[in-house]
Amino acid sequence: GWARAVRGLLLDVSGVLYDSGADGGVPIAGSVEAVRRIKASGLKLRLCTNETQATRENFVKKLRGLGFDVSVAEVTAPAPAACHILKERGLRPHLLVHDDLVPEFAEIDKTNPNCVVLGDAAENFTYANLNEAFRVLIGMEKPVLISLGKGRYYKETDGLKLDVGAYMKALEYACDVQAEVVGKPSKRFFESALAEMGVPAEQAIMIGDDIVNDVGGAQQCGMRALQVRTGKYRPSDENHPDVKPDAYVNNLAEAVDIILQQL
């Protein structure tokens, strides 16, 4: 029954479409064709990603280079959402993000920072850089920490890597502050993706490899959610105490097969 009455699909990217890596990554078997079939079916498609190591333009360029027929207009990502919040609230960020993401913040005033924005900074997560972000936060009367996601880890071609959530927790602990999460599993983030698709939650399915951020976050918004057994998936996910996917599928291609059979 989970595959019925679907008008739109939200797809996580890393771990569902491809495994990232220093060489650009590799598509997961069947995923390129699965995306093509989704588009040919007339279903709405949204790439709902916590990717913060590149601008949306460069991210899409990489995906297209791997064979995926996708566009920037189909991507919901944390950095543009964070920029909207910064402008809305008159916040000037100290950025601790990946060098390749910095252009997303080109139009944001960064002088005399009154908040910290944290992304998946990868090699920029040095002690010195974390300590600098800590000093900016601890010096504020009311610290504001905005995190572009809260994932614990993700998978690259050479294995699992620590994600932004681990560093977010360190700053939360050191500064006695609660981070504002922009990106999955934020309800506001999923609602934004649904609005951009023009599809109500009850007619959408999220497909991801992260049991908490993809599956749990989507279900809290009223969506159905599937977990793929690719990417960061681990067998222990199937015994998660709080989150139970609507279904497990071996990969995106299998999920698309089942959904398209119901159309």
One Martini backbone bead per residue (centre of mass of N, CA, C, O) as a GRO file, in nm:
protein
  263
    1GLY     BB    1   0.048   0.066  -0.012
    2TRP     BB    2   0.291   0.280  -0.022
    3ALA     BB    3   0.273   0.321  -0.360
    4ARG     BB    4   0.022   0.489  -0.352
    5ALA     BB    5  -0.071   0.793  -0.449
    6VAL     BB    6   0.164   0.931  -0.636
    7ARG     BB    7   0.331   1.258  -0.733
    8GLY     BB    8   0.605   1.255  -0.549
    9LEU     BB    9   0.972   1.269  -0.531
   10LEU     BB   10   1.218   1.237  -0.276
   11LEU     BB   11   1.576   1.263  -0.301
   12ASP     BB   12   1.840   1.153  -0.204
   13VAL     BB   13   2.182   1.139  -0.292
   14SER     BB   14   2.381   1.045  -0.099
   15GLY     BB   15   2.336   0.688  -0.120
   16VAL     BB   16   2.126   0.683  -0.380
   17LEU     BB   17   2.275   0.783  -0.645
   18TYR     BB   18   2.560   0.813  -0.490
   19ASP     BB   19   2.908   0.782  -0.420
   20SER     BB   20   3.124   0.962  -0.280
   21GLY     BB   21   3.447   1.126  -0.375
   22ALA     BB   22   3.757   1.238  -0.469
   23ASP     BB   23   3.673   1.143  -0.782
   24GLY     BB   24   3.336   1.215  -0.760
   25GLY     BB   25   3.233   0.934  -0.782
   26VAL     BB   26   2.958   0.684  -0.791
   27PRO     BB   27   2.713   0.525  -0.918
   28ILE     BB   28   2.440   0.359  -0.842
   29ALA     BB   29   2.296   0.094  -0.936
   30GLY     BB   30   2.027   0.217  -1.146
   31SER     BB   31   1.993   0.535  -1.089
   32VAL     BB   32   1.993   0.675  -1.363
   33GLU     BB   33   1.745   0.523  -1.477
   34ALA     BB   34   1.548   0.596  -1.249
   35VAL     BB   35   1.537   0.900  -1.306
   36ARG     BB   36   1.439   0.876  -1.595
   37ARG     BB   37   1.168   0.730  -1.521
   38ILE     BB   38   1.045   0.944  -1.346
   39LYS     BB   39   1.031   1.166  -1.566
   40ALA     BB   40   0.865   0.995  -1.776
   41SER     BB   41   0.605   0.956  -1.578
   42GLY     BB   42   0.538   1.259  -1.434
   43LEU     BB   43   0.671   1.283  -1.185
   44LYS     BB   44   0.774   1.448  -0.928
   45LEU     BB   45   1.104   1.607  -0.860
   46ARG     BB   46   1.332   1.593  -0.568
   47LEU     BB   47   1.634   1.710  -0.442
   48CYS     BB   48   1.705   1.619  -0.099
   49THR     BB   49   1.978   1.787   0.040
   50ASN     BB   50   2.287   1.817   0.257
   51GLU     BB   51   2.469   1.951   0.068
   52THR     BB   52   2.798   2.140   0.163
   53GLN     BB   53   3.051   2.116  -0.077
   54ALA     BB   54   2.860   2.285  -0.279
   55THR     BB   55   2.717   2.426  -0.510
   56ARG     BB   56   2.447   2.369  -0.694
   57GLU     BB   57   2.584   2.395  -0.967
   58ASN     BB   58   2.825   2.195  -0.909
   59PHE     BB   59   2.656   1.958  -0.818
   60VAL     BB   60   2.500   1.920  -1.087
   61LYS     BB   61   2.746   1.890  -1.267
   62LYS     BB   62   2.836   1.626  -1.138
   63LEU     BB   63   2.577   1.460  -1.190
   64ARG     BB   64   2.584   1.491  -1.498
   65GLY     BB   65   2.867   1.351  -1.523
   66LEU     BB   66   2.722   1.071  -1.411
   67GLY     BB   67   2.421   1.085  -1.587
   68PHE     BB   68   2.223   1.292  -1.467
   69ASP     BB   69   1.892   1.430  -1.519
   70VAL     BB   70   1.951   1.745  -1.387
   71SER     BB   71   1.861   2.044  -1.196
   72VAL     BB   72   1.873   2.318  -1.000
   73ALA     BB   73   1.552   2.341  -0.976
   74GLU     BB   74   1.555   2.034  -0.821
   75VAL     BB   75   1.701   2.168  -0.566
   76THR     BB   76   1.723   2.109  -0.213
   77ALA     BB   77   1.916   2.323   0.002
   78PRO     BB   78   2.064   2.474   0.280
   79ALA     BB   79   2.205   2.744   0.194
   80PRO     BB   80   1.964   2.908   0.077
   81ALA     BB   81   1.798   2.887   0.338
   82ALA     BB   82   2.004   3.034   0.518
   83CYS     BB   83   2.008   3.304   0.364
   84HIS     BB   84   1.717   3.374   0.421
   85ILE     BB   85   1.748   3.390   0.730
   86LEU     BB   86   1.971   3.603   0.746
   87LYS     BB   87   1.811   3.829   0.608
   88GLU     BB   88   1.551   3.822   0.785
   89ARG     BB   89   1.748   3.865   1.069
   90GLY     BB   90   2.023   4.022   1.036
   91LEU     BB   91   2.262   3.820   0.980
   92ARG     BB   92   2.621   3.770   1.049
   93PRO     BB   93   2.845   3.543   0.939
   94HIS     BB   94   3.040   3.287   1.052
   95LEU     BB   95   3.225   3.068   0.852
   96LEU     BB   96   3.203   2.694   0.861
   97VAL     BB   97   3.301   2.583   0.551
   98HIS     BB   98   3.330   2.493   0.250
   99ASP     BB   99   3.495   2.646   0.003
  100ASP     BB  100   3.274   2.566  -0.228
  101LEU     BB  101   3.029   2.725  -0.065
  102VAL     BB  102   3.081   3.034  -0.034
  103PRO     BB  103   2.925   3.155  -0.290
  104GLU     BB  104   2.634   3.134  -0.156
  105PHE     BB  105   2.736   3.401   0.040
  106ALA     BB  106   2.797   3.662  -0.134
  107GLU     BB  107   2.526   3.847  -0.036
  108ILE     BB  108   2.645   3.837   0.255
  109ASP     BB  109   2.699   3.984   0.549
  110LYS     BB  110   3.032   3.935   0.733
  111THR     BB  111   3.049   4.161   0.926
  112ASN     BB  112   3.055   4.143   1.238
  113PRO     BB  113   2.962   3.881   1.374
  114ASN     BB  114   2.626   3.722   1.501
  115CYS     BB  115   2.711   3.433   1.386
  116VAL     BB  116   2.708   3.076   1.308
  117VAL     BB  117   2.802   2.880   1.020
  118LEU     BB  118   2.754   2.527   0.963
  119GLY     BB  119   2.929   2.284   0.775
  120ASP     BB  120   3.076   2.061   0.554
  121ALA     BB  121   3.422   2.121   0.585
  122ALA     BB  122   3.610   1.899   0.633
  123GLU     BB  123   3.934   2.005   0.625
  124ASN     BB  124   3.825   2.267   0.794
  125PHE     BB  125   3.817   2.077   1.057
  126THR     BB  126   3.993   2.233   1.264
  127TYR     BB  127   4.092   2.345   1.557
  128ALA     BB  128   4.121   2.643   1.481
  129ASN     BB  129   3.836   2.674   1.346
  130LEU     BB  130   3.665   2.580   1.585
  131ASN     BB  131   3.779   2.788   1.789
  132GLU     BB  132   3.683   3.037   1.638
  133ALA     BB  133   3.382   2.973   1.652
  134PHE     BB  134   3.372   2.958   1.959
  135ARG     BB  135   3.459   3.256   2.014
  136VAL     BB  136   3.223   3.388   1.874
  137LEU     BB  137   2.998   3.258   2.047
  138ILE     BB  138   3.104   3.316   2.346
  139GLY     BB  139   3.090   3.641   2.285
  140MET     BB  140   2.788   3.616   2.308
  141GLU     BB  141   2.499   3.675   2.467
  142LYS     BB  142   2.333   3.529   2.212
  143PRO     BB  143   2.387   3.257   2.070
  144VAL     BB  144   2.422   3.171   1.707
  145LEU     BB  145   2.355   2.848   1.561
  146ILE     BB  146   2.397   2.734   1.224
  147SER     BB  147   2.303   2.422   1.072
  148LEU     BB  148   2.366   2.223   0.770
  149GLY     BB  149   2.279   2.001   0.960
  150LYS     BB  150   2.298   1.652   1.156
  151GLY     BB  151   2.484   1.448   1.067
  152ARG     BB  152   2.706   1.188   1.152
  153TYR     BB  153   2.730   1.035   0.865
  154TYR     BB  154   2.898   0.922   0.563
  155LYS     BB  155   2.948   0.798   0.228
  156GLU     BB  156   3.231   0.689   0.066
  157THR     BB  157   3.437   0.504  -0.133
  158ASP     BB  158   3.641   0.477   0.144
  159GLY     BB  159   3.401   0.538   0.345
  160LEU     BB  160   3.334   0.667   0.640
  161LYS     BB  161   3.218   1.002   0.747
  162LEU     BB  162   3.218   1.271   0.916
  163ASP     BB  163   2.975   1.494   1.010
  164VAL     BB  164   2.839   1.794   1.114
  165GLY     BB  165   2.701   1.696   1.383
  166ALA     BB  166   2.959   1.653   1.555
  167TYR     BB  167   3.042   1.961   1.555
  168MET     BB  168   2.784   2.079   1.659
  169LYS     BB  169   2.794   1.939   1.939
  170ALA     BB  170   3.054   2.072   2.035
  171LEU     BB  171   2.945   2.368   2.031
  172GLU     BB  172   2.702   2.327   2.208
  173TYR     BB  173   2.862   2.238   2.460
  174ALA     BB  174   3.069   2.478   2.487
  175CYS     BB  175   2.814   2.714   2.460
  176ASP     BB  176   2.530   2.647   2.550
  177VAL     BB  177   2.376   2.564   2.268
  178GLN     BB  178   2.116   2.565   2.022
  179ALA     BB  179   2.085   2.455   1.723
  180GLU     BB  180   1.995   2.553   1.399
  181VAL     BB  181   1.840   2.353   1.161
  182VAL     BB  182   1.937   2.335   0.817
  183GLY     BB  183   1.773   2.077   0.704
  184LYS     BB  184   1.798   1.771   0.753
  185PRO     BB  185   1.506   1.714   0.959
  186SER     BB  186   1.365   1.967   0.894
  187LYS     BB  187   1.046   2.066   0.848
  188ARG     BB  188   1.091   2.323   0.678
  189PHE     BB  189   1.255   2.184   0.455
  190PHE     BB  190   1.040   1.983   0.355
  191GLU     BB  191   0.818   2.195   0.301
  192SER     BB  192   0.978   2.341   0.082
  193ALA     BB  193   1.000   2.103  -0.116
  194LEU     BB  194   0.694   2.062  -0.152
  195ALA     BB  195   0.629   2.347  -0.255
  196GLU     BB  196   0.817   2.330  -0.508
  197MET     BB  197   0.644   2.085  -0.625
  198GLY     BB  198   0.327   2.087  -0.555
  199VAL     BB  199   0.303   1.868  -0.307
  200PRO     BB  200   0.157   1.683  -0.088
  201ALA     BB  201   0.257   1.481   0.161
  202GLU     BB  202   0.047   1.236   0.096
  203GLN     BB  203   0.187   1.240  -0.223
  204ALA     BB  204   0.471   1.163  -0.090
  205ILE     BB  205   0.815   1.035  -0.130
  206MET     BB  206   1.088   0.938   0.062
  207ILE     BB  207   1.437   0.869  -0.035
  208GLY     BB  208   1.678   0.705   0.184
  209ASP     BB  209   1.981   0.630   0.402
  210ASP     BB  210   1.861   0.793   0.654
  211ILE     BB  211   1.676   0.714   0.924
  212VAL     BB  212   1.648   1.006   1.051
  213ASN     BB  213   1.674   1.245   0.833
  214ASP     BB  214   1.495   1.115   0.611
  215VAL     BB  215   1.270   0.939   0.738
  216GLY     BB  216   1.189   1.086   0.999
  217GLY     BB  217   1.151   1.371   0.879
  218ALA     BB  218   0.929   1.297   0.670
  219GLN     BB  219   0.719   1.169   0.865
  220GLN     BB  220   0.674   1.438   1.032
  221CYS     BB  221   0.531   1.561   0.754
  222GLY     BB  222   0.346   1.309   0.626
  223MET     BB  223   0.528   1.114   0.490
  224ARG     BB  224   0.657   0.883   0.309
  225ALA     BB  225   0.930   0.634   0.380
  226LEU     BB  226   1.241   0.519   0.250
  227GLN     BB  227   1.492   0.264   0.278
  228VAL     BB  228   1.799   0.211   0.165
  229ARG     BB  229   2.063  -0.045   0.098
  230THR     BB  230   2.254   0.210   0.082
  231GLY     BB  231   2.525   0.361   0.168
  232LYS     BB  232   2.486   0.412   0.518
  233TYR     BB  233   2.358   0.164   0.555
  234ARG     BB  234   2.255  -0.051   0.829
  235PRO     BB  235   2.124  -0.324   0.976
  236SER     BB  236   2.058  -0.169   1.250
  237ASP     BB  237   1.833   0.020   1.136
  238GLU     BB  238   1.600  -0.212   1.160
  239ASN     BB  239   1.624  -0.144   1.499
  240HIS     BB  240   1.505   0.118   1.545
  241PRO     BB  241   1.336   0.268   1.815
  242ASP     BB  242   1.178   0.520   1.640
  243VAL     BB  243   1.226   0.435   1.331
  244LYS     BB  244   0.986   0.340   1.063
  245PRO     BB  245   0.967   0.251   0.770
  246ASP     BB  246   0.751   0.181   0.512
  247ALA     BB  247   1.021   0.076   0.367
  248TYR     BB  248   1.245  -0.152   0.224
  249VAL     BB  249   1.514  -0.114  -0.012
  250ASN     BB  250   1.786  -0.189  -0.201
  251ASN     BB  251   1.705   0.048  -0.409
  252LEU     BB  252   1.596   0.281  -0.623
  253ALA     BB  253   1.508   0.095  -0.855
  254GLU     BB  254   1.308  -0.072  -0.687
  255ALA     BB  255   1.122   0.157  -0.600
  256VAL     BB  256   1.041   0.249  -0.888
  257ASP     BB  257   0.914  -0.010  -0.982
  258ILE     BB  258   0.682  -0.014  -0.773
  259ILE     BB  259   0.559   0.269  -0.825
  260LEU     BB  260   0.502   0.240  -1.138
  261GLN     BB  261   0.300  -0.004  -1.105
  262GLN     BB  262   0.075   0.203  -0.963
  263LEU     BB  263   0.004   0.414  -1.204
   0.00000   0.00000   0.00000
